[in-house]
CSV table of C-alpha atoms and ligand atoms in Angstrom, one decimal:
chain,number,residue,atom,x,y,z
A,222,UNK,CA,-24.1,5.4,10.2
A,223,UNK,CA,-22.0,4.5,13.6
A,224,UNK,CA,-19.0,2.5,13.3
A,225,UNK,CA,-17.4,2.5,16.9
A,226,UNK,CA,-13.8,0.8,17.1
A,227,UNK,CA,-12.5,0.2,21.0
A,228,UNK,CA,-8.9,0.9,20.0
A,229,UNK,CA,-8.6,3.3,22.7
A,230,UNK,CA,-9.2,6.3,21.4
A,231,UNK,CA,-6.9,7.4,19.2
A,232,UNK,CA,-7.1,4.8,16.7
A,233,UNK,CA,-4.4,2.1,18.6
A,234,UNK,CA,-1.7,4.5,18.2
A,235,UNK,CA,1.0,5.1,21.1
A,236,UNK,CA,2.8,8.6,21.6
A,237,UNK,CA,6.0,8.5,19.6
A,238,UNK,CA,8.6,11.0,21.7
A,239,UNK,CA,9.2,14.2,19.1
A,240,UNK,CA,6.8,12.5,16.2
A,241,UNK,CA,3.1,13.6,15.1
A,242,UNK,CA,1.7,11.3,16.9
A,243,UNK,CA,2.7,12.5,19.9
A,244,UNK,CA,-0.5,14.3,21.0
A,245,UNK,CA,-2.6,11.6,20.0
A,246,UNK,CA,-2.6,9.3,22.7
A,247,UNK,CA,-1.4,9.8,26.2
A,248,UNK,CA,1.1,8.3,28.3
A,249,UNK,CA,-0.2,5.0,29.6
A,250,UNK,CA,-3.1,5.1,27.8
A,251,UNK,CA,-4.4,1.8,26.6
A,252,UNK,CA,-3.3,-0.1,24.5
A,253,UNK,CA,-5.2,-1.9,21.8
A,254,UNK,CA,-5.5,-5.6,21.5
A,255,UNK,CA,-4.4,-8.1,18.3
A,256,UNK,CA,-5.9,-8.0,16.0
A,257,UNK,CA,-7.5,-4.6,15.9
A,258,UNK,CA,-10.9,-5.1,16.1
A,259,UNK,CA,-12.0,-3.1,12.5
A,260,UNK,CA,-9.1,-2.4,11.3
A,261,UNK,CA,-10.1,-0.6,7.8
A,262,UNK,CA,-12.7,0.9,9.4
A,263,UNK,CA,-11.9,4.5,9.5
A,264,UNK,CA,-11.5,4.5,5.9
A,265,UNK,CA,-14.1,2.8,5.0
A,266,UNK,CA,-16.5,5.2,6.4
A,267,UNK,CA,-14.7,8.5,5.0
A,268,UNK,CA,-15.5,6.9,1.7
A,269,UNK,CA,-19.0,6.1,2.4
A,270,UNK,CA,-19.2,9.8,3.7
A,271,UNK,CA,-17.7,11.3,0.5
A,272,UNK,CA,-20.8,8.7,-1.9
A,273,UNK,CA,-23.5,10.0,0.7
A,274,UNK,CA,-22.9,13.8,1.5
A,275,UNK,CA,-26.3,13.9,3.2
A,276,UNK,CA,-25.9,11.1,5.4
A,277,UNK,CA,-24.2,11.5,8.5
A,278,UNK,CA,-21.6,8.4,9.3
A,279,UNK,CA,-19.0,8.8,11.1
A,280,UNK,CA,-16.1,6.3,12.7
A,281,UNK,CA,-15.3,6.7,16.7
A,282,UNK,CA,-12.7,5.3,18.6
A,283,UNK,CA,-13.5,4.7,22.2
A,284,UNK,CA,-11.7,3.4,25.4
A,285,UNK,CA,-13.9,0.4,26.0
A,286,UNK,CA,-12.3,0.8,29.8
A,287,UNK,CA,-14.1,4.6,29.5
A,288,UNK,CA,-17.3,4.5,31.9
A,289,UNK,CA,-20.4,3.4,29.7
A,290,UNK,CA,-22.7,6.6,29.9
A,291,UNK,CA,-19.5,8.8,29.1
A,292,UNK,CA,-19.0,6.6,25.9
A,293,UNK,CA,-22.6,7.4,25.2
A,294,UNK,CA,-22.7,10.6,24.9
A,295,UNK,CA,-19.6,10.5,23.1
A,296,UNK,CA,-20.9,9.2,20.4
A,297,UNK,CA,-24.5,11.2,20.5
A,298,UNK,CA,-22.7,14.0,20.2
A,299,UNK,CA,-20.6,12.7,17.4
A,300,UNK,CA,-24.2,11.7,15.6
A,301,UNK,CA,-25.4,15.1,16.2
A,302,UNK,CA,-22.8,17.7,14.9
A,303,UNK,CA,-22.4,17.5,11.3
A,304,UNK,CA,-19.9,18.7,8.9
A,305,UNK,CA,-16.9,17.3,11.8
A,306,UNK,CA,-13.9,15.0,10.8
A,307,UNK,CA,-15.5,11.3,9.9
A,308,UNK,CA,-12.7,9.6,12.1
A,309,UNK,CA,-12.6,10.6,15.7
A,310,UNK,CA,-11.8,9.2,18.6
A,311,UNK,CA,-12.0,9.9,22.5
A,312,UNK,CA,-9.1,8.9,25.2
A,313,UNK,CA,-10.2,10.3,29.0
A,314,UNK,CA,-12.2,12.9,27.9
A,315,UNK,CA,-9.9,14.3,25.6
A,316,UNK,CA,-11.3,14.7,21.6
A,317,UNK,CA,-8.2,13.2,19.3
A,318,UNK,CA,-8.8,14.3,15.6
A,319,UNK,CA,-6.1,12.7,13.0
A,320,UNK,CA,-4.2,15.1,11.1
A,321,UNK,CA,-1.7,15.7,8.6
A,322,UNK,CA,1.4,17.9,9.0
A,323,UNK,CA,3.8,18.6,6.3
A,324,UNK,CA,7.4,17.7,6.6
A,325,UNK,CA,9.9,18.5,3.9
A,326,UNK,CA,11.7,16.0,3.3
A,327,UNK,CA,15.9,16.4,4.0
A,328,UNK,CA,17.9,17.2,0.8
A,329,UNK,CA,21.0,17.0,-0.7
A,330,UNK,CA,22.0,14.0,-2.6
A,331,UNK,CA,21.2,10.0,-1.9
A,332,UNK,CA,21.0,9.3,1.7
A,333,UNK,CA,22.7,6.4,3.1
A,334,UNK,CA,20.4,3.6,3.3
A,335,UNK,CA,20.1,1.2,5.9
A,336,UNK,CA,21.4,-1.9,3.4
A,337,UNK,CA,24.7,-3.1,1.6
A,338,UNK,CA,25.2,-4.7,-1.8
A,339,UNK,CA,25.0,-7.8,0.1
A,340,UNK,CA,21.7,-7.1,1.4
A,341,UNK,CA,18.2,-8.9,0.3
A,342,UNK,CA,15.2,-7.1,-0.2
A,343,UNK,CA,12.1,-8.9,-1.2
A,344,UNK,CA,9.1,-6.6,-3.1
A,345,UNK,CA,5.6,-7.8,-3.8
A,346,UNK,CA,4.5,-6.6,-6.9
A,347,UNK,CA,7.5,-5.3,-7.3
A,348,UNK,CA,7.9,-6.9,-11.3
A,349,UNK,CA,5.2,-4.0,-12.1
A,350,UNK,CA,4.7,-0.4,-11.7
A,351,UNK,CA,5.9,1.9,-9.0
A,352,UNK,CA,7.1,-1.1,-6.9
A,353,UNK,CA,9.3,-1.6,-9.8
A,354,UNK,CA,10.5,1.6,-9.7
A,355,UNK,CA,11.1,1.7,-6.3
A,356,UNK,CA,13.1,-2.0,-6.7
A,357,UNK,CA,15.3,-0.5,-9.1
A,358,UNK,CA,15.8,2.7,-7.2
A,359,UNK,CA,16.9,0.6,-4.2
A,360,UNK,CA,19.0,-1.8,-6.8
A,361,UNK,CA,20.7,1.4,-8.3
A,362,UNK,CA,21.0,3.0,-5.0
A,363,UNK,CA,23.0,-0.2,-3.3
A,364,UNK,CA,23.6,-2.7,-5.6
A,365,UNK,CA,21.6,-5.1,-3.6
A,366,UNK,CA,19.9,-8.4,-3.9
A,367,UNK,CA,16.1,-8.2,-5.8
A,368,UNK,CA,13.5,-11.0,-5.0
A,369,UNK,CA,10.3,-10.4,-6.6
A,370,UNK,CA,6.6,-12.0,-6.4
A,371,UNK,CA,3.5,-11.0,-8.5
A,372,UNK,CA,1.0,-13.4,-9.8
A,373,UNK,CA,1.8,-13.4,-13.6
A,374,UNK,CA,3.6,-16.2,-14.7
A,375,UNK,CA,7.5,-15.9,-15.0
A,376,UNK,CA,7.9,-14.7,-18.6
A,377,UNK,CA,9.7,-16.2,-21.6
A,378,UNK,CA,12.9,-14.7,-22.2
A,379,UNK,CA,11.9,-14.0,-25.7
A,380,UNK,CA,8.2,-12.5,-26.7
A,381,UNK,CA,6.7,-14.8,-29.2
A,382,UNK,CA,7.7,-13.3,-32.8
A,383,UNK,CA,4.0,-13.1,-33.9
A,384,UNK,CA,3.1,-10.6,-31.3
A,385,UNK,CA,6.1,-8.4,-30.5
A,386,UNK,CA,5.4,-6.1,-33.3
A,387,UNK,CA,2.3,-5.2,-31.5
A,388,UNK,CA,3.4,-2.0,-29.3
A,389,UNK,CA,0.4,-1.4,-27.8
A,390,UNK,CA,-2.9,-2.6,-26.4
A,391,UNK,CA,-4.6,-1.5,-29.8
A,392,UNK,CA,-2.1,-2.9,-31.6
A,393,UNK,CA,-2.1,-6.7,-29.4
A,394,UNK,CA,-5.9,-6.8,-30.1
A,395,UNK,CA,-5.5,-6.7,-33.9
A,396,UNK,CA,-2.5,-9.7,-33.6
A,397,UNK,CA,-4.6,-11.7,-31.1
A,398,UNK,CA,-7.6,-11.6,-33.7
A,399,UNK,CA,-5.3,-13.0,-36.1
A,400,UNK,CA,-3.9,-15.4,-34.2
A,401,UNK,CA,-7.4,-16.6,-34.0
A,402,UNK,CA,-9.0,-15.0,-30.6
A,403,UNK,CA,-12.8,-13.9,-31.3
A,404,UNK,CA,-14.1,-12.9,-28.0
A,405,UNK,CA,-13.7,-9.4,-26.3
A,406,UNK,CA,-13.4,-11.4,-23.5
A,407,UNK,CA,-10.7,-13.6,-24.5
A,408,UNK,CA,-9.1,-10.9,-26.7
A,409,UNK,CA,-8.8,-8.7,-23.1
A,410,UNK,CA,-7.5,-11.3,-20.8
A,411,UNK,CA,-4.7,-12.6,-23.5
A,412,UNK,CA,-3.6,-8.5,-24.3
A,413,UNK,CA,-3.4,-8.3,-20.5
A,414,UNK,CA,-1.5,-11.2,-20.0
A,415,UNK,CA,1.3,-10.2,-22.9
A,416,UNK,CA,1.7,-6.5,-21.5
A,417,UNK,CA,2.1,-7.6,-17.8
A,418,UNK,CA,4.5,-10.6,-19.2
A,419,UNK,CA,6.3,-7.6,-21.4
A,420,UNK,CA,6.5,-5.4,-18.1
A,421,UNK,CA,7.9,-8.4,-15.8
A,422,UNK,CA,10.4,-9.1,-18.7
A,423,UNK,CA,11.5,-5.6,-18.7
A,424,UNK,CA,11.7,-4.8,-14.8
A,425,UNK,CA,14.1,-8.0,-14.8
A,426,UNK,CA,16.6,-6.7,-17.6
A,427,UNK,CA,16.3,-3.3,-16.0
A,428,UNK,CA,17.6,-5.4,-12.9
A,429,UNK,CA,20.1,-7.4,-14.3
A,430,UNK,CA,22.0,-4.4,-15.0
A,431,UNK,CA,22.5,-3.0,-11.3
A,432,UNK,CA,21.5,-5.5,-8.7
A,433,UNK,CA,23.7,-7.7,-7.3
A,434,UNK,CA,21.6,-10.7,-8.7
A,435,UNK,CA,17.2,-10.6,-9.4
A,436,UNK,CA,14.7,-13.6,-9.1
A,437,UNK,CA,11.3,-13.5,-9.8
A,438,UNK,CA,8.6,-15.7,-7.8
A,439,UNK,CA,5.3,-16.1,-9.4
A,440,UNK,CA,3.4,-16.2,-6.1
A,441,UNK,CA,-0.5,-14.9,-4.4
A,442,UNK,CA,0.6,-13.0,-1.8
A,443,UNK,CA,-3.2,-13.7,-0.2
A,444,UNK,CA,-1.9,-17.4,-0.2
A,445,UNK,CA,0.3,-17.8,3.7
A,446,UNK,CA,1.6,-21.0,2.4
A,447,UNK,CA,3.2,-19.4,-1.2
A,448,UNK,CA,4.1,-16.4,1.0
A,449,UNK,CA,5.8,-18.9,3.3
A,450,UNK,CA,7.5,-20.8,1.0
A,451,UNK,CA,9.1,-17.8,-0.7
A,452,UNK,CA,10.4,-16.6,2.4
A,453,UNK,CA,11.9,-19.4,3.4
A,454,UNK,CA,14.1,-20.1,-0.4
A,455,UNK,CA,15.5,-16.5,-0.2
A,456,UNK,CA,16.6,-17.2,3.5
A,457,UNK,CA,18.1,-21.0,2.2
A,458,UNK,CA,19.6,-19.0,-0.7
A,459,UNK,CA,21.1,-16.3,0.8
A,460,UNK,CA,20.6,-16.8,4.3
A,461,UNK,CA,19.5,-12.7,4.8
A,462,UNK,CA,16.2,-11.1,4.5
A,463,UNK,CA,16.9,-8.0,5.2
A,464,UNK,CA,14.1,-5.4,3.8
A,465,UNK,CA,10.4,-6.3,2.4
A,466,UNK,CA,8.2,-3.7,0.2
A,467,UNK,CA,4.8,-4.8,0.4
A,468,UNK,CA,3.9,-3.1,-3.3
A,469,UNK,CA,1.2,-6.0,-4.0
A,470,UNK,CA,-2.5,-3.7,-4.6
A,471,UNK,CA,-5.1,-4.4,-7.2
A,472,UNK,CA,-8.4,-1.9,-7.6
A,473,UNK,CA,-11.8,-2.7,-8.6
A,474,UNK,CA,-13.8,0.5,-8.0
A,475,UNK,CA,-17.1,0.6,-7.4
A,476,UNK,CA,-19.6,2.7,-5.7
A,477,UNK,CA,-20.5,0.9,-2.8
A,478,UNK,CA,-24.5,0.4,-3.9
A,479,UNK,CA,-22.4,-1.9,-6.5
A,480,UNK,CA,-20.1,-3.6,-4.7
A,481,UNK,CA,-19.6,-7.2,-4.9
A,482,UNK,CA,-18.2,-8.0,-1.6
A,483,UNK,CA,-16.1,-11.0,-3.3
A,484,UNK,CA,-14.4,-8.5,-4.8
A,485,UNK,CA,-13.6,-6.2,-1.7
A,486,UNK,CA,-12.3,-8.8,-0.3
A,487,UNK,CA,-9.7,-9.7,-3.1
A,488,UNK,CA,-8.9,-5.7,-2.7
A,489,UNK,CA,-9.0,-5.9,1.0
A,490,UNK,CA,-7.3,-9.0,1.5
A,491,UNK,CA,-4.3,-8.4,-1.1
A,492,UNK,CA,-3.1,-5.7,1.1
A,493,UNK,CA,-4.5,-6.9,4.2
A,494,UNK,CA,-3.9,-10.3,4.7
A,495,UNK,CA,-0.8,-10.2,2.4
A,496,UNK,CA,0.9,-7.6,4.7
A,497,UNK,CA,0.2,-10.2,8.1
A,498,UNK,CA,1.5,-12.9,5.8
A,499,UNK,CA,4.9,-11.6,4.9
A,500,UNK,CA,5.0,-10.3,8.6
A,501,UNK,CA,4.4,-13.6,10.2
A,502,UNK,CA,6.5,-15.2,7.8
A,503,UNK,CA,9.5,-12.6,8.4
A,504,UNK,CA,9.1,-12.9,11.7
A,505,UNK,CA,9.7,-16.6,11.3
A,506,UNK,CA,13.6,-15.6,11.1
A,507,UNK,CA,14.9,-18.6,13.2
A,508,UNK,CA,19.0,-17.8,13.4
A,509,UNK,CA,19.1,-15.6,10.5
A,510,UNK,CA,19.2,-11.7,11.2
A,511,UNK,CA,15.9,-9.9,11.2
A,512,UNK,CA,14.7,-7.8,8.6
A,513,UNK,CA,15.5,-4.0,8.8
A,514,UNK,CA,12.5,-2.8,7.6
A,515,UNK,CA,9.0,-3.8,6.3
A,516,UNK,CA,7.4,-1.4,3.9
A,517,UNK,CA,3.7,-0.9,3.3
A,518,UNK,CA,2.3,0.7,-0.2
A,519,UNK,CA,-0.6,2.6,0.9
A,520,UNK,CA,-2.5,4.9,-0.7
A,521,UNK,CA,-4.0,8.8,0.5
A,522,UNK,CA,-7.6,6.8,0.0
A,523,UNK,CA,-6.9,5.3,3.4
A,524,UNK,CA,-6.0,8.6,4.7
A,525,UNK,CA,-9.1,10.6,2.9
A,526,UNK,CA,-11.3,8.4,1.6
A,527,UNK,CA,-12.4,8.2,-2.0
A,528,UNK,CA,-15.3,7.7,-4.2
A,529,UNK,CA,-15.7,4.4,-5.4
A,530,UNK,CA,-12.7,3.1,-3.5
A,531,UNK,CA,-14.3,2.1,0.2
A,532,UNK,CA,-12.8,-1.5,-0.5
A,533,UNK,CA,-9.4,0.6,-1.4
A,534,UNK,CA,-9.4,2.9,1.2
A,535,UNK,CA,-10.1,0.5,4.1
A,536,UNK,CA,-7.2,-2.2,2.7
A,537,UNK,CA,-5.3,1.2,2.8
A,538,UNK,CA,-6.4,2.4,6.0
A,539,UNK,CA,-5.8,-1.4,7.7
A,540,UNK,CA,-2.0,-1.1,6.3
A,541,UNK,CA,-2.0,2.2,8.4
A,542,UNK,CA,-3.0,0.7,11.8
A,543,UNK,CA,-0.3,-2.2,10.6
A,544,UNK,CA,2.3,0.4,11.1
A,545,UNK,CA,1.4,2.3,13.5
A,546,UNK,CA,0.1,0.0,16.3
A,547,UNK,CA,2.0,-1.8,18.4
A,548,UNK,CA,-0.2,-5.1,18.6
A,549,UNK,CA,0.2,-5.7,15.2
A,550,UNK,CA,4.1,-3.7,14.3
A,551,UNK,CA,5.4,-5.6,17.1
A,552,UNK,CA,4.8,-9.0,14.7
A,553,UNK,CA,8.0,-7.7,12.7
A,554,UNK,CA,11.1,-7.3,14.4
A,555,UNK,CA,12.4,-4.3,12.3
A,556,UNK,CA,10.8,-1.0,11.4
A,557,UNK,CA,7.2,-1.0,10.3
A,558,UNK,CA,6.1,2.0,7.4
A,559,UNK,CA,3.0,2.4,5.5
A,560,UNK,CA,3.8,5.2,2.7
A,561,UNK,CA,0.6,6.5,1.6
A,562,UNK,CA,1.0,7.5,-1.5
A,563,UNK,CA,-0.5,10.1,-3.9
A,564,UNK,CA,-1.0,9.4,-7.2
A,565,UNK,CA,1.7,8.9,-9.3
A,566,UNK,CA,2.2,10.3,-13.0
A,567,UNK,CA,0.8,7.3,-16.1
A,568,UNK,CA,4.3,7.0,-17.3
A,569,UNK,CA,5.5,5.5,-13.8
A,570,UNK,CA,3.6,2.3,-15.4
A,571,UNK,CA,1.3,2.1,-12.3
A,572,UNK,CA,-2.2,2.3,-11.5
A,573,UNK,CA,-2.9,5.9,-13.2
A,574,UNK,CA,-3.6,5.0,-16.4
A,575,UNK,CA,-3.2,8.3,-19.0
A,576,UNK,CA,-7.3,8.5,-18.4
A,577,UNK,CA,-6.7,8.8,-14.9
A,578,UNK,CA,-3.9,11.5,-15.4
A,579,UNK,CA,-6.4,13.6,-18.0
A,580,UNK,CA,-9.2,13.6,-14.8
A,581,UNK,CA,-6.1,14.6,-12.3
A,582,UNK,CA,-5.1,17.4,-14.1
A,583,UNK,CA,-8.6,18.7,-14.2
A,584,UNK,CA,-9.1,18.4,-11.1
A,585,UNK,CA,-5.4,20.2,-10.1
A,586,UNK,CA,-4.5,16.8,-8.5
A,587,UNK,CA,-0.9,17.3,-9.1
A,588,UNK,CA,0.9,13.7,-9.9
A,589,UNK,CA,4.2,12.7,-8.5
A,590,UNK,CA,6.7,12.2,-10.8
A,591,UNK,CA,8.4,8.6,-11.0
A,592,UNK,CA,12.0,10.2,-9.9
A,593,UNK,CA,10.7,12.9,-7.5
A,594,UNK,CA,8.9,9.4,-6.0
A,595,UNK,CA,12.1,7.4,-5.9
A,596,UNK,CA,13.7,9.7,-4.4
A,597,UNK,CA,11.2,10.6,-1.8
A,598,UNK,CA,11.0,6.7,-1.0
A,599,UNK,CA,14.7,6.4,-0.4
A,600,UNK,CA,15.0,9.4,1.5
A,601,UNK,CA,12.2,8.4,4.0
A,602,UNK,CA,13.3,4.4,4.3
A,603,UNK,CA,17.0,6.2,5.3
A,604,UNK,CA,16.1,9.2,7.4
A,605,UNK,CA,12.4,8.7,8.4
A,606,UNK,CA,11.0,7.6,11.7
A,607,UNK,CA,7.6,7.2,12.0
A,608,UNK,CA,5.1,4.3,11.2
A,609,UNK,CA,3.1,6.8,8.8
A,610,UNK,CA,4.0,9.1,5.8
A,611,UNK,CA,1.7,10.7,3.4
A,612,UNK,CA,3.7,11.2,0.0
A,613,UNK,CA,2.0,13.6,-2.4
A,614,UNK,CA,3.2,15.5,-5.3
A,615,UNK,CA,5.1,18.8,-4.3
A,616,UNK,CA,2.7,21.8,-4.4
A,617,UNK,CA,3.1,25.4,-3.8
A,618,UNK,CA,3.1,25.6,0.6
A,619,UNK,CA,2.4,21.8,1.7
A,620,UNK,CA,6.3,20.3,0.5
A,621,UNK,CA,6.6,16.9,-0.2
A,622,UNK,CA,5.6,14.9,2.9
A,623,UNK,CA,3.1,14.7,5.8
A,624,UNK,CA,2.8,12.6,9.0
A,625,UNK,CA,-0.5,11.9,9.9
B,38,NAP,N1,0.3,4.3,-8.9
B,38,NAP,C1,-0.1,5.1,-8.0
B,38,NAP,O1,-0.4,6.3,-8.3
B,38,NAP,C2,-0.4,4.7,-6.5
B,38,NAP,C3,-0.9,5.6,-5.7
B,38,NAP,C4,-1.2,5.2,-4.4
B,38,NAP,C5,-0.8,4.0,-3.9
B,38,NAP,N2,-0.3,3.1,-4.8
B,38,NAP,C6,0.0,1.7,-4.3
B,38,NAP,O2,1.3,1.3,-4.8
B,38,NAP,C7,1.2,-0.1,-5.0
B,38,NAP,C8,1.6,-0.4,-6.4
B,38,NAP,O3,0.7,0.2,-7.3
B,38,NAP,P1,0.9,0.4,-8.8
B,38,NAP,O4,0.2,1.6,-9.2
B,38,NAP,O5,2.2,0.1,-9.2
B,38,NAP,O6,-0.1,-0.8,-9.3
B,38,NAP,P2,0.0,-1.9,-10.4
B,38,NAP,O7,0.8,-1.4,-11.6
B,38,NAP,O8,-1.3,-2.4,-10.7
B,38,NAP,O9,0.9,-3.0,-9.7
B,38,NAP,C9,0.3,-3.8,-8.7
B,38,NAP,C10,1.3,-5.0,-8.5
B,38,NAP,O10,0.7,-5.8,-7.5
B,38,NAP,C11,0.9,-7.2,-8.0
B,38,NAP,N3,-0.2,-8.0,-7.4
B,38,NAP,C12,-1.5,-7.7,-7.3
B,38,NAP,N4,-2.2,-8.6,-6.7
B,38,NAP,C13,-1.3,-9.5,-6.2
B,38,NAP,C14,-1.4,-10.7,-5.5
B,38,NAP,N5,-2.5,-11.1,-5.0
B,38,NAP,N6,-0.2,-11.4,-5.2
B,38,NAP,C15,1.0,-10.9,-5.7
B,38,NAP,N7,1.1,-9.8,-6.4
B,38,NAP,C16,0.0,-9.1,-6.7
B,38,NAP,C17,0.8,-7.1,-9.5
B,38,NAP,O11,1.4,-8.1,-10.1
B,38,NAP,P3,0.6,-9.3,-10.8
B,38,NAP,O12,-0.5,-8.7,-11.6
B,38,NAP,O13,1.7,-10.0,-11.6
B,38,NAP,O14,0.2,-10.1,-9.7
B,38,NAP,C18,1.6,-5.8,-9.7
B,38,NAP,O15,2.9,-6.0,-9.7
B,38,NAP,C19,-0.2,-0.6,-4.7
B,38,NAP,O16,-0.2,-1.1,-3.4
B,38,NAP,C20,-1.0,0.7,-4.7
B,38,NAP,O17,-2.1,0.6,-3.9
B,38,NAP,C21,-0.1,3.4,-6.1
């Protein structure tokens, strides 16, 4: 399999002076269009190479300004020599190869972030799991203003009696079938429902406590309109937007044979389309300041492709080219950042469920811890520079963080 993007050849990134991606794509190279023409693409095919090891597929990225028969063999010689990177790409000649390089991130103590306690930062998804965290990290860290949007519906401020002594999913099933529930089905989607109401209830009291005030927006962030019209109330409210975390993911893994491509686009377009709606919509910022900063959650699937994921890792891979290519960054006025991350440890609340962890730690997939995380996030939204960061777990000789 040949997927061939014309981004110019090194994937529509531009030579940042003294970053990674400085030997990536020349001076006055071309520049790539809006939209990206396959943005996603690169991987989407490292997945698809990781479910079919004997296959060859790889993803090029040409200069469609190169001269035709030089494209050509580009990409025959791509088709015949196995075992190379998946993603490659080909500016003038010159073979570009994306790559990871490990950057410790700086220490000592909490850097000094680019907001106030006046400051408004909006998160999607942020209600739930590590965007949660990360909202009360950057609550605790400035005393700022919290706006929140997820899709469940704003909770009661009370749990209804009958179920609150029911800890756990085990527990909620047994009080649900009381209550009256009979099918697995139904049984599923009401537990669901009361643990992400219980979690949204909780990130909010955790709020309370050190932001300088917390709403919650029960929004789709794959709707433009909702997206819109949640802009615009914090900017009538407080009339600042300065920071948005784009935290908003769902999975639905597969193996592509099985995929229903309904639901790849729900994964896709979550990240995808929700990340060019708060852009455009930030963007919007009429005589109010423009945002700071507009945060992407990616994951390392988008970076290195995994099984089951290609839906996952493309949405990931997309937020990526968000970032880091000027056709599309330019959208925002402030700084553009996709942090890939690794996979975080169960009790961050996040998508790593404890079954998850137990297959981790076989494999020696070490799993960042929910503090270590935090931290890391602060540190590179005060001190970082790039479009890109990979954030893994801290092992022995590859430190904390990578640029691609
Ligand atoms: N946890 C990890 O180890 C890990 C690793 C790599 C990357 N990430 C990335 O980090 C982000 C957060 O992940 P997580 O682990 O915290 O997952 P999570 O617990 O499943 O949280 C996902 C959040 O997204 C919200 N959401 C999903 N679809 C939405 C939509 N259409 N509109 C608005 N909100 C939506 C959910 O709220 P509602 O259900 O209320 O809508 C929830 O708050 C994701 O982008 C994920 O890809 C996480």
């Amino acid at each position: 399999m040949l997927l061939v993007t014309g981004c110019g050849g090194a994937f529509g990134r531009v030579a940042v002076p003294g970053g990674a991606h400085g030997d990536l794509l020349p001076e006055g190279a071309p520049e790539a269009t809006d939209p990206i023409p396959g943005a996603g693409l690169y991987g989407f095919a490292r997945s698809a190479a990781i479910e079919y090891p004997g296959a060859e597929i790889r993803a090029v990225d040409i200069d469609p300004k190169d001269r035709p028969e030089r494209i050509a063999a580009h990409l025959i010689a791509e088709l015949c020599s196995p075992d190379e990177p998946v993603a490659v790409g080909y500016t003038n000649g010159t073979r570009n190869v994306p790559r990871t390089v490990p950057v410790p991130l700086p220490g000592g103590g909490r850097p000094p972030l680019p907001l106030s306690r006046d400051s408004v930062v909006l998160l999607t998804g942020g209600a739930r799991g590590i965007t949660a965290r990360s909202a009360l990290a950057l609550a605790d860290a400035t005393g700022c203003h919290i706006e929140l949007i997820g899709r469940t519906p704003p909770p009661d401020e009370v749990e209804d009696p009958a179920l609150a002594h029911a800890l756990d999913r085990v527990a909620l099933r047994a009080a649900l079938v009381h209550q009256g529930l009979r099918t697995p089905a139904d049984i599923e989607a009401a537990a669901s429902r009361v643990l992400a109401a219980r979690e949204v209830r909780a990130t909010l009291e955790a709020l309370r406590r050190v932001a300088a005030s917390v709403r919650y927006h029960a929004a789709d962030v794959t709707d433009p309109k909702a997206v819109y019209a949640v802009v615009a109330d914090v900017r009538a409210r407080h009339g600042r937007l300065d920071g948005i975390v784009h935290g908003a993911g769902t999975i639905e893994d597969r193996l592509l044979c099985d995929k229903d491509p309904v639901s790849f686009a729900r994964v896709f377009g979550t990240k995808v389309d929700g990340a060019r709606h708060l852009a455009d919509a930030a963007a919007d910022h009429g005589d109010a300041p423009a945002p700071e900063f507009l945060v992407l959650f990616g994951s390392v699937a988008g970076v290195f492709g995994n099984r089951g994921q290609a839906d996952y890792a493309a949405a990931n891979d997309a937020l990526d080219t968000l970032a880091t290519t000027p056709a599309w960054s330019r959208r925002f006025p402030g700084r553009v950042l996709a942090v890939d991350w690794g996979p975080w440890a169960a009790e961050a609340g996040g998508m790593v469920t404890p079954e998850l962890e137990r297959m981790y730690a076989n494999r020696g997939v070490p799993l960042i811890d929910p503090d270590g995380g935090t931290d890391a996030f602060l540190a590179e939204l005060a001190h970082g520079t790039t479009g890109q960061v990979v954030l893994l777990a801290e092992q022995p000789g590859n430190g904390f963080g990578g640029r691609p």
